Each structure stands twice: as structure tokens, then as C-alpha cells.
């Protein structure tokens, strides 16, 4: 029987894709592309086209992935948290 469980509140580290960003398909790994974020090339997984307004979510250096805007905003607050 299925039971309900409360999920933990989580703070996600993510980058919102801008119109000026260049996304390049990686040759070395399937379903992987690269984007330059703050001067650093970041490789991420994706299984559908990445468009402006979508998010690149960082969980760890081995787990960076694309999330469509609609899905991200459905699951997260749209306002970033200030680190200052």
C-alpha cells in the first residue's frame, strides 16, 4: 500500500538561462551540453531542448541538469535567495 511522506524543504542552486547564453552540445557524452556561467564552463544533462527562461540546476559537480521553466517554477519559488 502506498503511504504519504512529507518531503524536506530544499534550497536549490540554479541558473536561469538568458537569451544571450550559448549552449553547445558536448561531443563526449550523450544528452549533455555546456554553458558558460560566470566565466566557468558547466556541463549539464538534458533530454529536451533548452530555451531562454529554463533553469540549469546544480546539485553537485556530478549532478547538473536542465529543468524546464514551468516545472522549476511549479516546484520552487521564482525569487532567488540573496547570499549577502
mmCIF file of C-alpha atoms in Angstrom:
data_model
loop_
_atom_site.group_PDB
_atom_site.id
_atom_site.type_symbol
_atom_site.label_atom_id
_atom_site.label_comp_id
_atom_site.label_asym_id
_atom_site.label_seq_id
_atom_site.Cartn_x
_atom_site.Cartn_y
_atom_site.Cartn_z
ATOM 1 C CA UNK A 1 0.000 0.000 0.000
ATOM 2 C CA UNK A 2 1.233 3.496 -0.842
ATOM 3 C CA UNK A 3 1.729 5.901 2.050
ATOM 4 C CA UNK A 4 2.223 9.655 2.081
ATOM 5 C CA UNK A 5 5.546 11.156 3.194
ATOM 6 C CA UNK A 6 6.424 14.776 3.819
ATOM 7 C CA UNK A 7 9.325 15.928 1.657
ATOM 8 C CA UNK A 8 12.090 18.119 3.037
ATOM 9 C CA UNK A 9 12.249 21.809 2.226
ATOM 10 C CA UNK A 10 15.203 22.311 -0.102
ATOM 11 C CA UNK A 11 17.144 25.306 -1.359
ATOM 12 C CA UNK A 12 18.184 24.727 -4.969
ATOM 13 C CA UNK A 13 21.190 26.234 -6.687
ATOM 14 C CA UNK A 14 20.134 27.124 -10.214
ATOM 15 C CA UNK A 15 20.926 29.394 -13.136
ATOM 16 C CA UNK A 16 18.199 30.937 -15.303
ATOM 17 C CA UNK A 17 19.124 30.642 -18.996
ATOM 18 C CA UNK A 18 19.305 34.034 -20.695
ATOM 19 C CA UNK A 19 18.684 34.924 -24.321
ATOM 20 C CA UNK A 20 22.384 35.743 -24.815
ATOM 21 C CA UNK A 21 23.657 32.379 -23.473
ATOM 22 C CA UNK A 22 25.314 29.992 -25.885
ATOM 23 C CA UNK A 23 24.624 26.325 -25.263
ATOM 24 C CA UNK A 24 26.878 23.847 -27.047
ATOM 25 C CA UNK A 25 26.261 20.112 -27.335
ATOM 26 C CA UNK A 26 29.075 18.092 -25.760
ATOM 27 C CA UNK A 27 30.674 15.570 -28.081
ATOM 28 C CA UNK A 28 31.953 13.257 -25.368
ATOM 29 C CA UNK A 29 28.693 12.355 -23.661
ATOM 30 C CA UNK A 30 25.126 11.712 -24.817
ATOM 31 C CA UNK A 31 22.388 14.139 -23.678
ATOM 32 C CA UNK A 32 25.000 16.558 -22.353
ATOM 33 C CA UNK A 33 25.625 20.186 -23.259
ATOM 34 C CA UNK A 34 27.802 23.007 -21.962
ATOM 35 C CA UNK A 35 27.045 26.583 -20.979
ATOM 36 C CA UNK A 36 29.314 29.366 -19.717
ATOM 37 C CA UNK A 37 28.092 30.578 -16.318
ATOM 38 C CA UNK A 38 30.106 33.356 -14.711
ATOM 39 C CA UNK A 39 33.216 32.524 -16.727
ATOM 40 C CA UNK A 40 33.062 28.803 -15.935
ATOM 41 C CA UNK A 41 32.062 26.169 -18.496
ATOM 42 C CA UNK A 42 29.403 23.972 -16.910
ATOM 43 C CA UNK A 43 28.331 20.636 -18.396
ATOM 44 C CA UNK A 44 24.752 19.568 -17.742
ATOM 45 C CA UNK A 45 22.314 16.807 -18.684
ATOM 46 C CA UNK A 46 19.161 17.465 -20.669
ATOM 47 C CA UNK A 47 16.645 15.336 -22.509
ATOM 48 C CA UNK A 48 14.741 18.084 -24.293
ATOM 49 C CA UNK A 49 15.690 21.418 -25.890
ATOM 50 C CA UNK A 50 16.882 24.151 -23.512
ATOM 51 C CA UNK A 51 15.199 27.513 -24.036
ATOM 52 C CA UNK A 52 15.514 31.015 -22.600
ATOM 53 C CA UNK A 53 13.979 31.154 -19.119
ATOM 54 C CA UNK A 54 14.655 27.491 -18.350
ATOM 55 C CA UNK A 55 16.962 26.610 -15.456
ATOM 56 C CA UNK A 56 20.225 24.733 -15.095
ATOM 57 C CA UNK A 57 20.104 23.143 -11.631
ATOM 58 C CA UNK A 58 23.285 22.350 -9.695
ATOM 59 C CA UNK A 59 23.107 19.555 -7.125
ATOM 60 C CA UNK A 60 26.801 18.606 -7.183
ATOM 61 C CA UNK A 61 29.667 18.730 -9.673
ATOM 62 C CA UNK A 62 28.477 15.329 -10.929
ATOM 63 C CA UNK A 63 24.779 16.196 -10.986
ATOM 64 C CA UNK A 64 23.877 19.281 -13.022
ATOM 65 C CA UNK A 65 20.718 19.157 -15.111
ATOM 66 C CA UNK A 66 18.227 21.154 -17.177
ATOM 67 C CA UNK A 67 14.760 21.879 -15.815
ATOM 68 C CA UNK A 68 12.028 23.451 -17.910
ATOM 69 C CA UNK A 69 10.819 26.808 -16.583
ATOM 70 C CA UNK A 70 7.253 25.608 -15.954
ATOM 71 C CA UNK A 71 8.441 22.618 -13.909
ATOM 72 C CA UNK A 72 11.021 24.637 -11.957
ATOM 73 C CA UNK A 73 8.530 27.364 -11.011
ATOM 74 C CA UNK A 74 5.914 24.779 -10.084
ATOM 75 C CA UNK A 75 8.338 23.273 -7.551
ATOM 76 C CA UNK A 76 10.307 26.335 -6.413
ATOM 77 C CA UNK A 77 9.872 29.985 -5.530
ATOM 78 C CA UNK A 78 10.764 32.150 -8.530
ATOM 79 C CA UNK A 79 12.748 34.640 -6.433
ATOM 80 C CA UNK A 80 16.419 33.815 -5.810
ATOM 81 C CA UNK A 81 17.713 33.996 -2.235
ATOM 82 C CA UNK A 82 20.369 36.676 -1.650
ATOM 83 C CA UNK A 83 23.650 35.220 -0.398
ATOM 84 C CA UNK A 84 24.732 38.559 1.084
#
